[in-house]
Coordinates of C-alpha atoms in Angstrom, one line a residue:
X1 CA 52.3 74.2 126.7
X2 CA 55.3 73.4 128.8
X3 CA 54.9 72.6 132.5
X4 CA 56.6 75.9 133.4
X5 CA 54.2 77.8 131.2
X6 CA 51.3 76.0 133.0
X7 CA 52.9 77.0 136.3
X8 CA 53.0 80.7 135.2
X9 CA 49.4 80.5 134.0
X10 CA 48.3 79.0 137.3
X11 CA 50.1 81.8 139.2
X12 CA 48.4 84.4 137.1
X13 CA 45.0 82.8 137.5
X14 CA 45.5 82.7 141.3
X15 CA 46.3 86.4 141.4
X16 CA 43.2 87.2 139.5
X17 CA 40.8 84.8 141.2
X18 CA 41.8 85.8 144.7
X19 CA 42.2 89.6 144.1
X20 CA 45.9 89.6 144.8
X21 CA 46.6 92.6 142.5
X22 CA 48.7 94.4 145.0
X23 CA 50.8 91.4 146.0
X24 CA 54.1 89.8 144.9
X25 CA 54.7 86.1 144.8
X26 CA 57.7 85.6 147.1
X27 CA 58.0 81.9 147.5
X28 CA 56.5 78.7 146.0
X29 CA 56.9 74.9 146.3
X30 CA 55.2 71.8 145.0
X31 CA 54.0 69.1 147.3
X32 CA 52.9 65.6 146.6
X33 CA 50.0 64.2 148.6
X34 CA 47.7 61.2 148.7
X35 CA 44.0 61.1 149.6
X36 CA 41.9 58.4 151.3
X37 CA 41.1 56.9 147.9
X38 CA 44.8 56.4 147.2
X39 CA 44.7 59.1 144.6
X40 CA 47.9 61.1 144.1
X41 CA 47.7 64.9 143.7
X42 CA 50.2 67.7 143.5
X43 CA 49.8 71.0 145.3
X44 CA 51.4 74.3 144.3
X45 CA 52.0 76.2 147.5
X46 CA 52.4 80.0 147.2
X47 CA 53.3 82.9 149.6
X48 CA 52.0 86.2 148.3
X49 CA 53.4 89.3 150.1
X50 CA 51.5 92.6 150.1
X51 CA 53.5 95.1 148.2
X52 CA 53.5 97.5 151.1
X53 CA 54.4 94.9 153.7
X54 CA 57.0 95.7 156.4
X55 CA 59.5 92.9 156.4
X56 CA 60.9 92.3 159.9
X57 CA 62.3 88.8 159.4
X58 CA 63.1 87.3 156.0
X59 CA 62.1 83.8 157.2
X60 CA 58.6 84.9 158.4
X61 CA 55.6 86.0 156.4
X62 CA 54.5 89.5 157.2
X63 CA 50.9 90.4 158.3
X64 CA 48.5 90.2 155.3
X65 CA 50.5 87.6 153.4
X66 CA 48.2 85.3 151.4
X67 CA 49.3 81.7 151.7
X68 CA 47.6 79.7 149.0
X69 CA 47.6 76.0 148.0
X70 CA 46.1 75.0 144.6
X71 CA 45.9 71.6 142.9
X72 CA 48.5 71.7 140.1
X73 CA 46.5 69.8 137.6
X74 CA 42.8 70.4 138.4
X75 CA 43.5 74.1 139.4
X76 CA 41.2 73.7 142.4
X77 CA 42.2 76.0 145.3
X78 CA 42.6 73.9 148.5
X79 CA 43.7 76.6 151.0
X80 CA 43.7 80.3 151.5
X81 CA 45.1 81.8 154.7
X82 CA 45.8 85.4 155.3
X83 CA 48.6 85.8 157.9
X84 CA 47.6 87.5 161.2
X85 CA 43.9 87.5 160.2
X86 CA 44.4 90.4 157.8
X87 CA 42.9 90.1 154.4
X88 CA 44.9 92.4 152.1
X89 CA 43.3 91.3 148.9
X90 CA 40.4 92.9 147.0
X91 CA 37.8 92.0 149.7
X92 CA 34.9 92.8 147.4
X93 CA 35.2 89.3 145.9
X94 CA 35.0 87.6 149.2
X95 CA 31.6 86.8 150.9
X96 CA 30.6 87.8 154.4
X97 CA 30.0 85.0 156.9
X98 CA 26.6 86.4 157.9
X99 CA 25.3 86.0 154.3
X100 CA 24.9 82.2 154.4
X101 CA 23.7 81.9 150.8
X102 CA 26.5 84.0 149.4
X103 CA 29.1 82.0 151.4
X104 CA 27.7 78.7 150.2
X105 CA 27.6 80.0 146.6
X106 CA 31.2 81.1 146.8
X107 CA 32.3 77.7 148.2
X108 CA 30.5 76.0 145.3
X109 CA 32.3 78.2 142.8
X110 CA 35.7 77.6 144.4
X111 CA 35.3 73.9 144.8
X112 CA 33.0 72.7 142.0
X113 CA 30.9 70.9 144.7
X114 CA 27.2 71.4 145.2
X115 CA 25.7 72.1 148.6
X116 CA 23.2 69.4 149.8
X117 CA 24.7 67.0 147.2
X118 CA 28.3 66.8 148.2
X119 CA 28.5 68.7 151.5
X120 CA 26.4 70.0 154.3
X121 CA 26.9 72.2 157.4
X122 CA 28.6 70.4 160.2
X123 CA 26.2 71.7 162.8
X124 CA 23.3 74.1 163.1
X125 CA 25.1 76.6 165.3
X126 CA 28.2 78.4 164.0
X127 CA 31.2 79.0 166.1
X128 CA 32.2 82.7 166.5
X129 CA 33.9 83.8 163.3
X130 CA 33.8 80.2 161.9
X131 CA 31.6 78.0 159.8
X132 CA 32.3 74.3 159.1
X133 CA 31.0 71.9 156.5
X134 CA 31.5 68.2 155.9
X135 CA 31.2 65.7 153.1
X136 CA 27.8 64.0 152.8
X137 CA 25.7 62.2 150.3
X138 CA 21.9 61.9 150.8
X139 CA 22.4 64.1 153.8
X140 CA 24.4 61.3 155.4
X141 CA 28.1 61.9 156.4
X142 CA 30.8 59.8 154.8
X143 CA 34.0 58.4 156.2
X144 CA 36.7 59.0 155.3
X145 CA 35.3 62.2 154.0
X146 CA 36.2 65.8 153.6
X147 CA 35.8 69.0 155.5
X148 CA 35.6 72.7 154.6
X149 CA 36.5 75.5 157.1
X150 CA 35.7 79.2 156.7
X151 CA 37.1 81.8 159.1
X152 CA 36.5 85.5 159.1
X153 CA 38.1 88.4 161.1
X154 CA 36.3 90.9 163.4
X155 CA 35.2 92.8 160.3
X156 CA 33.5 89.7 158.9
X157 CA 36.1 89.4 156.1
X158 CA 37.2 86.0 155.1
X159 CA 40.8 85.2 156.2
X160 CA 40.8 81.4 156.0
X161 CA 39.3 78.9 153.5
X162 CA 40.5 75.3 153.8
X163 CA 39.2 72.2 152.1
X164 CA 40.6 68.8 152.7
X165 CA 39.8 65.2 152.3
X166 CA 37.4 63.6 149.7
X167 CA 33.9 64.4 148.7
X168 CA 32.1 61.4 147.0
X169 CA 29.0 61.6 144.8
X170 CA 26.0 59.4 144.4
X171 CA 27.8 57.1 142.0
X172 CA 30.3 56.0 144.6
X173 CA 27.6 55.2 147.2
X174 CA 25.9 51.8 147.7
X175 CA 22.6 53.4 148.7
X176 CA 20.5 51.5 151.2
X177 CA 18.1 52.2 154.1
X178 CA 19.5 52.3 157.6
X179 CA 18.5 48.8 158.9
X180 CA 20.1 48.4 162.3
X181 CA 17.7 47.7 165.2
X182 CA 18.0 48.6 168.8
X183 CA 18.9 45.1 170.0
X184 CA 21.6 44.8 167.3
X185 CA 23.6 47.8 168.1
X186 CA 23.0 47.7 171.9
X187 CA 24.5 44.3 172.3
X188 CA 27.5 45.3 170.2
X189 CA 27.9 48.6 172.2
X190 CA 27.7 46.7 175.5
X191 CA 30.6 44.5 174.3
X192 CA 32.5 47.7 173.4
X193 CA 32.0 49.2 176.9
X194 CA 35.5 48.9 178.4
X195 CA 37.2 49.8 181.6
X196 CA 39.6 52.7 181.0
X197 CA 42.1 54.5 183.2
X198 CA 41.9 58.2 182.6
X199 CA 43.8 61.2 184.1
X200 CA 41.6 63.7 186.0
X201 CA 43.5 66.9 185.7
X202 CA 41.3 68.8 188.2
X203 CA 41.9 66.2 190.9
X204 CA 45.4 65.2 189.8
X205 CA 44.3 61.6 190.1
X206 CA 43.9 58.5 187.9
X207 CA 40.3 57.3 187.7
X208 CA 38.7 54.1 186.5
X209 CA 36.0 54.8 184.0
X210 CA 33.8 52.7 181.9
X211 CA 33.5 54.1 178.4
X212 CA 32.7 53.3 174.8
X213 CA 35.3 54.3 172.2
X214 CA 33.8 55.4 168.9
X215 CA 33.4 52.7 166.3
X216 CA 31.4 51.8 163.1
X217 CA 29.0 48.9 162.8
X218 CA 27.9 47.4 159.5
X219 CA 24.3 47.8 158.5
X220 CA 23.7 44.1 159.1
X221 CA 25.2 44.3 162.6
X222 CA 27.8 41.7 162.0
X223 CA 31.1 43.6 161.8
X224 CA 32.7 46.5 163.6
X225 CA 35.4 48.8 162.4
X226 CA 37.5 50.9 164.8
X227 CA 37.3 54.6 164.1
X228 CA 41.1 55.3 164.2
X229 CA 42.2 52.8 161.5
X230 CA 39.5 53.1 158.8
X231 CA 41.1 56.1 157.1
X232 CA 44.4 54.3 156.5
X233 CA 43.9 52.3 153.4
X234 CA 47.4 50.9 153.9
X235 CA 46.8 49.7 157.4
X236 CA 47.6 46.1 158.1
X237 CA 46.2 44.9 161.4
X238 CA 48.5 42.8 163.6
X239 CA 48.2 40.9 166.9
X240 CA 51.6 39.6 167.6
X241 CA 53.0 39.2 171.1
X242 CA 56.7 40.1 171.0
X243 CA 58.7 37.4 172.8
X244 CA 62.3 36.4 172.7
X245 CA 64.7 34.0 174.6
X246 CA 67.6 36.4 174.7
X247 CA 68.3 40.1 174.1
X248 CA 70.6 41.3 171.3
X249 CA 74.0 42.9 172.0
X250 CA 74.6 46.4 170.5
X251 CA 72.9 49.7 170.4
X252 CA 70.1 51.2 168.3
X253 CA 71.2 54.4 166.6
X254 CA 68.4 56.8 165.8
X255 CA 68.4 58.7 162.5
X256 CA 66.8 62.0 161.5
X257 CA 63.5 61.6 159.6
X258 CA 62.7 63.6 156.6
X259 CA 58.9 63.9 156.4
X260 CA 58.9 66.6 153.7
X261 CA 56.5 66.0 150.8
X262 CA 58.2 68.7 148.6
X263 CA 59.0 67.5 145.1
X264 CA 60.7 69.0 142.1
X265 CA 58.9 70.4 139.1
X266 CA 60.3 67.5 137.1
X267 CA 58.6 65.0 139.5
X268 CA 55.4 66.9 139.3
X269 CA 55.6 66.9 135.5
X270 CA 56.0 63.1 135.4
X271 CA 52.8 62.9 137.6
X272 CA 53.9 59.7 139.2
X273 CA 51.8 58.0 141.8
X274 CA 52.6 58.7 145.5
X275 CA 54.8 55.9 147.0
X276 CA 52.0 55.2 149.6
X277 CA 49.6 54.3 146.7
X278 CA 51.5 51.0 146.4
X279 CA 50.2 48.7 149.2
X280 CA 52.5 46.9 151.6
X281 CA 53.4 43.4 150.3
X282 CA 53.4 40.3 152.3
X283 CA 57.1 40.2 152.1
X284 CA 57.4 43.8 153.5
X285 CA 55.0 43.0 156.3
X286 CA 57.0 39.9 157.3
X287 CA 60.3 41.8 157.1
X288 CA 58.8 44.6 159.3
X289 CA 57.7 42.0 161.9
X290 CA 61.2 40.7 162.2
X291 CA 62.6 44.3 162.3
X292 CA 60.2 45.1 165.1
X293 CA 61.4 42.1 167.1
X294 CA 65.1 43.0 166.4
X295 CA 64.5 46.6 167.7
X296 CA 62.7 45.4 170.8
X297 CA 65.5 43.0 171.7
X298 CA 68.0 45.9 171.4
X299 CA 66.1 48.7 173.1
X300 CA 63.8 46.9 175.5
X301 CA 65.8 43.7 176.2
X302 CA 64.1 42.8 179.4
X303 CA 60.5 43.2 178.1
X304 CA 59.9 39.9 176.4
X305 CA 56.2 39.2 176.4
X306 CA 55.2 42.7 177.6
X307 CA 54.5 44.2 174.2
X308 CA 52.3 43.5 171.2
X309 CA 52.6 44.6 167.6
X310 CA 49.1 45.9 166.7
X311 CA 49.5 47.3 163.2
X312 CA 51.6 48.5 160.3
X313 CA 50.9 51.3 157.9
X314 CA 52.5 53.7 155.4
X315 CA 53.2 57.3 156.0
X316 CA 54.9 59.3 153.2
X317 CA 57.1 56.4 152.0
X318 CA 57.9 55.4 155.6
X319 CA 56.5 52.4 157.4
X320 CA 55.1 52.9 160.9
X321 CA 54.8 49.9 163.2
X322 CA 52.5 50.4 166.2
X323 CA 53.5 48.6 169.4
X324 CA 51.4 48.6 172.6
X325 CA 51.9 47.3 176.1
X326 CA 50.1 44.0 176.9
X327 CA 47.5 45.0 179.5
X328 CA 44.0 44.1 180.5
X329 CA 43.0 47.6 181.5
X330 CA 42.9 50.3 178.7
X331 CA 44.6 53.5 179.7
X332 CA 44.6 56.6 177.6
X333 CA 48.3 56.7 178.3
X334 CA 49.1 53.0 178.1
X335 CA 52.7 52.7 176.9
X336 CA 52.8 52.8 173.1
X337 CA 55.7 52.8 170.7
X338 CA 55.7 53.9 167.1
X339 CA 58.7 52.5 165.2
X340 CA 59.6 54.3 162.0
X341 CA 61.0 52.0 159.3
X342 CA 62.6 52.9 156.0
X343 CA 60.5 51.2 153.3
X344 CA 63.4 50.9 150.9
X345 CA 65.8 49.1 153.3
X346 CA 63.2 47.8 155.8
X347 CA 65.4 48.9 158.7
X348 CA 64.3 50.9 161.7
X349 CA 65.3 54.6 161.6
X350 CA 63.8 56.1 164.8
X351 CA 61.0 55.6 167.3
X352 CA 58.6 57.5 169.5
X353 CA 58.0 56.1 173.0
X354 CA 54.8 57.7 174.4
X355 CA 55.6 56.7 177.9
X356 CA 58.9 58.5 177.8
X357 CA 57.3 61.4 176.0
X358 CA 54.9 62.0 178.8
X359 CA 57.3 61.0 181.6
X360 CA 56.9 63.3 184.6
X361 CA 53.7 64.9 183.4
X362 CA 51.6 62.7 185.7
X363 CA 54.1 61.8 188.4
X364 CA 52.1 63.5 191.1
X365 CA 48.8 61.8 190.2
X366 CA 47.4 59.6 192.8
X367 CA 46.0 56.1 192.2
X368 CA 42.2 55.6 192.4
X369 CA 40.4 52.9 194.4
X370 CA 39.6 49.5 192.8
X371 CA 36.5 49.4 190.6
X372 CA 33.3 48.5 192.4
X373 CA 30.8 49.0 189.5
X374 CA 30.3 46.1 187.1
X375 CA 30.5 46.4 183.4
X376 CA 26.8 45.6 183.1
X377 CA 25.8 48.2 185.6
X378 CA 27.9 50.8 183.8
X379 CA 26.4 50.0 180.4
X380 CA 22.9 50.3 181.8
X381 CA 23.8 53.8 182.9
X382 CA 25.3 54.7 179.5
X383 CA 22.6 53.0 177.3
X384 CA 20.4 56.1 177.1
X385 CA 23.4 58.3 176.2
X386 CA 24.4 56.2 173.1
X387 CA 24.8 58.2 169.9
X388 CA 23.9 56.1 166.8
X389 CA 24.0 57.8 163.5
X390 CA 24.0 56.5 159.9
X391 CA 27.2 57.1 158.0
X392 CA 28.6 55.8 154.7
X393 CA 32.0 54.2 155.2
X394 CA 34.5 53.6 152.4
X395 CA 35.5 50.0 151.5
X396 CA 38.9 50.3 149.9
X397 CA 38.7 46.8 148.4
X398 CA 35.4 47.6 146.6
X399 CA 36.2 51.3 146.3
X400 CA 32.6 52.2 147.3
X401 CA 30.8 53.6 150.4
X402 CA 28.5 51.3 152.3
X403 CA 26.0 52.1 155.0
X404 CA 27.2 51.8 158.6
X405 CA 26.2 53.0 162.0
X406 CA 28.6 55.4 163.8
X407 CA 28.3 54.6 167.5
X408 CA 29.9 56.6 170.3
X409 CA 29.1 58.0 173.7
X410 CA 30.2 61.3 175.1
X411 CA 29.8 60.0 178.7
X412 CA 31.5 57.5 180.9
X413 CA 30.7 56.0 184.3
X414 CA 33.1 56.3 187.3
X415 CA 33.9 52.7 188.1
X416 CA 34.2 53.4 191.8
X417 CA 31.1 55.6 192.5
X418 CA 28.9 54.8 189.5
X419 CA 28.6 58.5 188.7
X420 CA 27.8 59.5 185.2
X421 CA 30.7 61.6 183.8
X422 CA 31.1 63.9 180.8
X423 CA 34.3 62.6 179.2
X424 CA 35.1 66.1 177.8
X425 CA 35.8 67.1 181.4
X426 CA 38.4 64.4 182.0

C-alpha cells in the first residue's frame, strides 16, 4: 500500500471513528514532532467542515468544524477540537462528562492506555466542564509525563479531547520505595529558599519575598534537579560569565524565524528522525559560546561582566541560548535574553530581550523597603507548608524513570513584614 493510500485510509477511518459523516475534509497538513524520550512522530492534522456550515471567511474555520490530529503511523488520535464548542458529529458515540466510567472507557479505547496503570485523574474535584488526567505508574506521577484533557459544552457533549506527552509503563520504571526522610529534604529545601523580587499588581509595588521554586530531589537526597530544565533532553547547562575587553563594530541584523514543523508527504514517508533527536555536539556547544559572545559585544557593548550564559538547548532545529543578568537577588523579571541560533550555520538569527519586552509595564511600580527578615526565619515559617510528593523522573542517559521527591511551596514570606503570602496572589 502506498503512502497516499495509507493517508486516504486514515482519513476514512477518522471520519468513521469520530462520526464525521456529514463533514467534508477541507484542509490537511503533516507535522513532525519529537517527544520527551527523543522519539520522532508524524501527525496528520485535518480540518473537517460541517456540510451545512456558513463560510464567512475562507481563512477561518466555521463553528462546528472538527479539528483533528492523528499519529500518521500508529493511527492514535491526539487531538479533537470542535470550533466554538459545537460538536456537529454523531454525538451518540461520545461519552458524557458526568458518566465517569464511560468517559474513562472511551479514553482507554481512544488511546490504548489503561486507567490506574498508565494514567490517573489529576485531582479529585473536576473543573466545570473539564476533566484532567495525568501520566502515572504505581499511582505515582511521572516527569516528563503526559496529560489528557476532556472538555464538554453546556449540554455535556464532548468538544475537546487532547492527549500530549508520554505515558510510560512498568517496564520503564526503576521501582523503589520512597526513602527520603524529613531531615534530608528539609535541609535541601532550606538551601533552596531564596530571596525573590516579585511584582504585586494590587499594590503596584515590588516586594521582597522568600520563596522556594519547585525542584526534584533524588531518593537518596544527594542531587537536585530544577523543574524547568528536566523536560529538555537536549539541554546543556552552562555557567559562563560573558566578559570582553572591547566591543565589536557593526550591527546585528535580525532575521525572520520559521518555527513551522510542517513537512511534506515525502518526508513523512521517509520517516526520518527529528533534527532535535541528534544531541548537541561539543563542537556545536563551543561554537555557540563564541557566537553568544560575538552577539553580546555587538548588541550590548557596554555590558561586559553583567551577563551569564546559563544554558543551550534545541528547539525545532534551532539552538536557543539562555542569557541571564548577573545578580544576587532573583527577580521574576530579571533581565533575560534568548538568543536564537541557526544550527546549520551556527550563527545568530534573532533574539528576545525580556526586559525590553516588558518595558513600561512596571514603570509605575514603587520600590519596597530593604528586607528585615532573615532566610532562616523565613524558612521556619514556610517549613509546615512544604509540599513533598513522590514522582518518577526520567533519566535520559539511562532511558528509565527513577524515584524522586517533587518539592515545592505555594507560599512565600514577605521579607519586610514576615507575613505569610499565597504566591498565587502575587
